[in-house]
Short mmCIF file of C-alpha atoms in Angstrom, two decimals:
data_model
loop_
_atom_site.label_atom_id
_atom_site.label_comp_id
_atom_site.label_asym_id
_atom_site.label_seq_id
_atom_site.Cartn_x
_atom_site.Cartn_y
_atom_site.Cartn_z
CA GLU A 1 -18.16 5.33 45.68
CA LYS A 2 -19.98 5.92 42.49
CA ALA A 3 -16.91 7.51 41.23
CA VAL A 4 -14.65 4.65 41.98
CA ASN A 5 -17.18 2.25 40.36
CA LEU A 6 -17.25 4.58 37.14
CA LYS A 7 -13.28 4.79 37.44
CA LYS A 8 -12.86 0.94 37.88
CA ASP A 9 -15.36 0.72 34.63
CA LEU A 10 -12.90 2.99 32.37
CA ALA A 11 -10.09 1.10 33.45
CA GLU A 12 -11.60 -2.11 32.58
CA MET A 13 -12.86 -0.67 29.05
CA GLN A 14 -9.67 0.54 28.32
CA GLU A 15 -7.80 -2.91 29.55
CA TRP A 16 -10.55 -4.66 27.37
CA MET A 17 -9.53 -2.47 24.02
CA THR A 18 -5.55 -3.39 24.85
CA GLN A 19 -6.35 -6.91 24.80
CA ALA A 20 -8.56 -6.64 21.64
CA GLU A 21 -5.72 -4.41 19.60
CA GLU A 22 -3.23 -7.28 20.70
CA GLU A 23 -5.50 -10.26 19.74
CA TYR A 24 -7.03 -8.78 16.71
CA LEU A 25 -4.59 -6.37 15.24
CA GLU A 26 -1.02 -6.76 16.62
CA LYS A 27 -0.56 -10.49 15.36
CA ASP A 28 1.32 -11.72 12.68
CA PHE A 29 -1.22 -13.60 10.18
CA GLU A 30 0.17 -16.22 7.44
CA TYR A 31 -2.53 -17.07 5.02
CA LYS A 32 -1.14 -20.04 3.26
CA SER A 33 -4.45 -22.16 2.79
CA PRO A 34 -7.92 -20.83 1.87
CA GLU A 35 -8.93 -22.49 4.96
CA GLU A 36 -6.66 -20.07 6.92
CA LEU A 37 -7.87 -17.12 4.87
CA GLU A 38 -11.53 -17.82 5.20
CA ASN A 39 -11.18 -18.30 9.11
CA ALA A 40 -9.04 -15.03 9.41
CA VAL A 41 -12.27 -13.24 7.46
CA GLU A 42 -14.67 -14.44 9.95
CA GLU A 43 -12.55 -14.00 12.95
CA MET A 44 -12.15 -10.36 12.06
CA LYS A 45 -16.10 -10.12 11.30
CA ARG A 46 -16.71 -11.46 14.93
CA ALA A 47 -14.09 -8.96 16.12
CA LYS A 48 -16.07 -6.10 14.52
CA GLU A 49 -18.93 -7.23 16.06
CA ASP A 50 -17.72 -7.46 19.63
CA VAL A 51 -16.13 -4.15 19.16
CA LEU A 52 -19.30 -2.30 17.89
CA GLN A 53 -21.42 -4.06 20.76
CA LYS A 54 -19.38 -2.31 23.36
CA GLU A 55 -20.62 1.10 21.70
CA VAL A 56 -23.42 0.68 24.27
CA ARG A 57 -21.11 0.03 27.13
CA VAL A 58 -19.37 2.92 26.20
CA LYS A 59 -22.32 5.20 26.06
CA ILE A 60 -23.57 4.03 29.45
CA LEU A 61 -20.15 5.10 30.68
CA LYS A 62 -20.42 8.20 29.12
CA ASP A 63 -23.84 9.35 30.41
CA ASN A 64 -23.39 7.87 34.05
CA ILE A 65 -20.01 10.24 33.98
CA LYS A 66 -21.82 13.16 32.82
CA MET A 67 -24.58 12.83 35.48
CA LEU A 68 -21.87 12.71 37.96
CA ALA A 69 -19.93 15.71 36.82
CA THR A 70 -23.48 17.70 37.10
CA LYS A 71 -23.74 16.61 40.89
CA VAL A 72 -19.96 16.49 41.94
CA PRO A 73 -18.07 18.54 39.47
CA SER A 74 -14.57 17.94 41.04
CA SER A 75 -14.88 14.23 40.43
CA GLY A 76 -16.83 14.43 37.12
CA GLN A 77 -13.84 16.62 36.00
CA ASP A 78 -11.10 14.04 36.53
CA LEU A 79 -13.44 11.19 35.07
CA ALA A 80 -14.27 13.16 32.14
CA THR A 81 -10.78 13.72 31.11
CA GLU A 82 -10.33 9.80 31.56
CA LEU A 83 -13.42 9.26 29.40
CA ASN A 84 -12.03 11.35 26.50
CA VAL A 85 -9.13 9.07 26.37
CA VAL A 86 -11.33 5.81 26.60
CA LEU A 87 -13.55 7.53 23.76
CA GLU A 88 -10.73 8.37 21.36
CA ASN A 89 -9.11 4.89 22.07
CA TYR A 90 -12.11 3.33 21.34
CA GLN A 91 -12.89 4.99 18.23
CA LEU A 92 -9.62 4.05 17.06
CA LEU A 93 -9.99 0.96 17.92
CA CYS A 94 -13.26 0.60 15.76
CA ASN A 95 -11.54 2.18 12.67
CA ARG A 96 -8.56 -0.22 12.68
CA ILE A 97 -10.74 -3.15 13.25
CA ARG A 98 -13.22 -1.97 10.50
CA GLY A 99 -10.29 -1.54 8.12
CA LYS A 100 -8.51 -4.64 8.49
CA CYS A 101 -12.22 -6.63 8.35
CA HIS A 102 -12.91 -4.69 5.05
CA THR A 103 -9.34 -5.57 3.96
CA LEU A 104 -9.37 -9.41 4.60
CA GLU A 105 -13.12 -9.50 3.06
CA GLU A 106 -11.53 -7.72 -0.15
CA VAL A 107 -8.68 -10.40 -0.08
CA TRP A 108 -11.20 -13.33 0.06
CA SER A 109 -13.44 -11.59 -2.70
CA CYS A 110 -10.11 -11.43 -4.80
CA TRP A 111 -9.30 -15.41 -4.04
CA ILE A 112 -12.92 -16.19 -5.29
CA GLU A 113 -12.71 -13.88 -8.10
CA LEU A 114 -9.60 -15.64 -9.39
CA LEU A 115 -11.02 -18.94 -9.10
CA GLN A 116 -14.27 -18.07 -10.83
CA TYR A 117 -11.90 -16.56 -13.55
CA LEU A 118 -9.47 -19.74 -13.56
CA ASP A 119 -12.83 -21.96 -14.20
CA LEU A 120 -14.07 -20.03 -16.97
CA GLU A 121 -10.55 -20.30 -18.44
CA THR A 122 -10.10 -23.85 -18.02
CA ALA A 123 -13.50 -24.80 -19.74
CA TRP A 124 -12.38 -22.72 -22.49
CA LEU A 125 -9.24 -24.80 -22.73
CA ASN A 126 -11.10 -27.68 -22.31
CA ASN A 127 -13.13 -27.10 -25.24
CA LEU A 128 -10.23 -25.79 -27.18
CA GLU A 129 -8.54 -29.15 -26.89
CA GLU A 130 -11.77 -31.08 -27.99
CA ARG A 131 -11.73 -28.82 -31.27
CA VAL A 132 -8.05 -29.41 -32.08
CA GLN A 133 -8.87 -33.16 -31.33
CA MET A 134 -11.46 -33.17 -33.71
CA THR A 135 -9.65 -32.06 -36.32
CA GLY A 136 -7.45 -35.10 -36.28
CA ASN A 137 -9.51 -37.61 -38.43
CA LEU A 138 -11.20 -35.48 -41.04
CA PRO A 139 -12.92 -37.00 -44.12
CA ASP A 140 -11.24 -35.79 -47.28
CA LYS A 141 -13.75 -33.22 -48.15
CA LEU A 142 -13.62 -29.67 -48.85
CA ASP A 143 -16.53 -29.04 -46.42
CA ALA A 144 -15.39 -31.03 -43.70
CA VAL A 145 -11.98 -29.26 -43.31
CA ASN A 146 -13.75 -26.01 -44.11
CA ASP A 147 -16.32 -26.58 -41.17
CA ALA A 148 -13.51 -28.06 -38.69
CA LEU A 149 -11.39 -24.62 -39.59
CA GLU A 150 -14.24 -22.45 -38.88
CA SER A 151 -15.03 -24.07 -35.70
CA LEU A 152 -11.49 -24.07 -34.44
CA GLU A 153 -11.06 -20.17 -35.43
CA SER A 154 -14.55 -19.38 -33.36
CA VAL A 155 -13.00 -20.91 -30.32
CA LEU A 156 -9.59 -19.01 -30.89
CA ARG A 157 -11.38 -15.71 -30.92
CA HIS A 158 -11.90 -15.92 -27.18
CA PRO A 159 -10.89 -12.49 -25.71
CA ALA A 160 -8.08 -12.24 -23.48
CA ASP A 161 -9.63 -10.47 -20.93
CA ASN A 162 -10.19 -13.24 -18.51
CA ARG A 163 -6.44 -14.07 -18.46
CA THR A 164 -5.48 -10.58 -17.64
CA GLN A 165 -7.58 -10.90 -14.74
CA ILE A 166 -6.30 -13.89 -13.59
CA ARG A 167 -2.66 -12.52 -13.82
CA GLU A 168 -3.60 -9.16 -12.10
CA LEU A 169 -5.36 -10.83 -9.27
CA GLY A 170 -3.02 -13.54 -8.58
CA GLN A 171 -0.07 -10.98 -8.84
CA THR A 172 -2.07 -8.94 -6.15
CA LEU A 173 -2.36 -11.64 -3.92
CA ILE A 174 1.19 -13.30 -4.39
CA ASP A 175 2.72 -9.35 -3.81
CA GLY A 176 0.58 -9.62 -0.37
CA GLY A 177 2.16 -12.67 0.60
CA ILE A 178 -1.27 -14.48 0.56
CA LEU A 179 -1.57 -18.12 -0.61
CA ASP A 180 1.40 -17.33 -2.68
CA ASP A 181 2.35 -20.82 -2.88
CA ILE A 182 -1.09 -22.13 -3.91
CA ILE A 183 -1.57 -19.47 -6.76
CA SER A 184 1.99 -19.69 -8.02
CA GLU A 185 1.21 -23.43 -8.29
CA LYS A 186 -2.41 -22.99 -9.88
CA LEU A 187 -1.13 -20.03 -12.39
CA GLU A 188 2.02 -22.06 -13.42
CA ALA A 189 -0.22 -25.18 -14.40
CA PHE A 190 -3.13 -22.98 -16.04
CA ASN A 191 -0.43 -20.80 -18.18
CA ALA A 192 1.76 -24.09 -19.03
CA ARG A 193 -1.42 -25.89 -20.44
CA TYR A 194 -2.79 -22.45 -22.21
CA GLU A 195 0.56 -22.03 -24.02
CA GLU A 196 0.90 -25.92 -24.99
CA LEU A 197 -2.73 -25.93 -26.31
CA SER A 198 -2.76 -22.31 -27.93
CA HIS A 199 0.43 -23.33 -29.70
CA LEU A 200 -1.20 -26.85 -31.06
CA ALA A 201 -4.18 -24.97 -31.90
CA VAL A 202 -2.67 -22.14 -34.16
CA SER A 203 -0.24 -25.08 -35.58
CA ARG A 204 -3.61 -27.13 -36.50
CA GLN A 205 -5.18 -24.08 -37.72
CA ILE A 206 -2.34 -23.20 -40.42
CA ALA A 207 -2.26 -26.75 -41.36
CA LEU A 208 -6.24 -26.93 -42.07
CA GLU A 209 -5.94 -23.69 -44.01
CA GLN A 210 -3.04 -25.11 -46.10
CA GLN A 211 -5.08 -28.52 -46.40
CA LEU A 212 -8.25 -26.18 -47.68
CA GLN A 213 -6.03 -24.25 -49.97
CA THR A 214 -4.63 -27.08 -51.52
CA MET A 215 -8.00 -28.84 -51.99
CA ARG A 216 -9.63 -25.76 -53.59
CA GLU A 217 -6.79 -25.58 -55.94
CA THR A 218 -7.13 -29.28 -56.75
CA ASP A 219 -10.99 -28.71 -57.14
CA HIS A 220 -10.13 -26.17 -59.46
CA MET A 221 -7.98 -27.98 -61.37
CA LEU A 222 -10.28 -31.01 -61.73
CA GLN A 223 -13.13 -28.52 -62.92
CA VAL A 224 -10.75 -26.59 -65.62
CA LEU A 225 -10.02 -30.06 -67.07
CA GLN A 226 -13.57 -31.34 -66.54
CA GLU A 227 -14.29 -28.31 -68.87
CA SER A 228 -11.39 -28.95 -71.06
CA LEU A 229 -12.57 -32.37 -71.50
CA GLY A 230 -16.30 -31.61 -72.11
CA GLU A 231 -15.27 -29.06 -74.82
CA LEU A 232 -13.09 -31.92 -76.52
CA ASP A 233 -15.80 -34.32 -76.20
CA ARG A 234 -18.11 -31.91 -78.17
CA GLN A 235 -15.70 -31.37 -80.80
CA LEU A 236 -15.06 -35.22 -81.26
CA THR A 237 -18.74 -35.83 -81.33
CA SER A 238 -19.04 -33.05 -83.95
CA TYR A 239 -16.40 -34.44 -85.97
CA LEU A 240 -17.95 -37.75 -85.90
CA THR A 241 -21.39 -36.81 -86.81
CA ASP A 242 -20.04 -34.62 -89.85
CA ARG A 243 -18.13 -38.04 -90.85
CA ILE A 244 -14.88 -35.89 -91.14
CA ASP A 245 -11.82 -38.30 -91.76
CA ALA A 246 -9.65 -38.63 -89.28
CA PHE A 247 -6.50 -37.27 -90.86
CA GLN A 248 -8.43 -34.09 -91.75
CA MET A 249 -8.55 -33.31 -88.10
CA PRO A 250 -6.62 -30.85 -86.02
CA GLN A 251 -3.48 -32.62 -84.44
CA GLU A 252 -4.66 -32.65 -81.05
CA ALA A 253 -8.11 -34.36 -82.04
CA GLN A 254 -6.29 -37.10 -83.77
#
């Protein structure tokens, strides 16, 4: 009777493993939204816990069959053979569910990481847009133009590492058919805004550089003219002081 019960337990265990494999490993999942992906991750975590909890039951079966084999070798031997099959299938099921759970957790982590990088780069784009707008109405002063140019250039020196991460993470998920529509839409919007603002910022940078160069040249010309007028003023003052007749002066002084 005990052998019959153990045989029945082994059959039930095998049936449960078959159902678990069909439910958790053979279903085709489509992750078209973050909610679907998150639910799949949670489901696989529960599946992993469920399968691992059966380890106690498997151990009890194993111990009971060993005990029976010592008392009734003939019955125990037949059950031991069935047990080995169940143990092998159980270990395989555990490994496959662990692997799928780990994969889904990695995918979810990849999605969260992508969102974090997009948030960082969006904040940088907002800052860049603000700096560009600030260059629109500058006072006609060299210091103001120079400060605006330096401020814009400091933002433009932003490293490209985050954008590389966004591209690689997004492509990895899209290649796996995971959230591909959502990610494609997000990346398209981000890249379009990045290209537009980058080109605008660089154009404004060039314009500021040219404006600054013109202002510096003008300032230099004014300085040279002021020095020339100052020298001329000193000469004229000297002529007047010495009471020199105008016709005795050099032509340029006249």
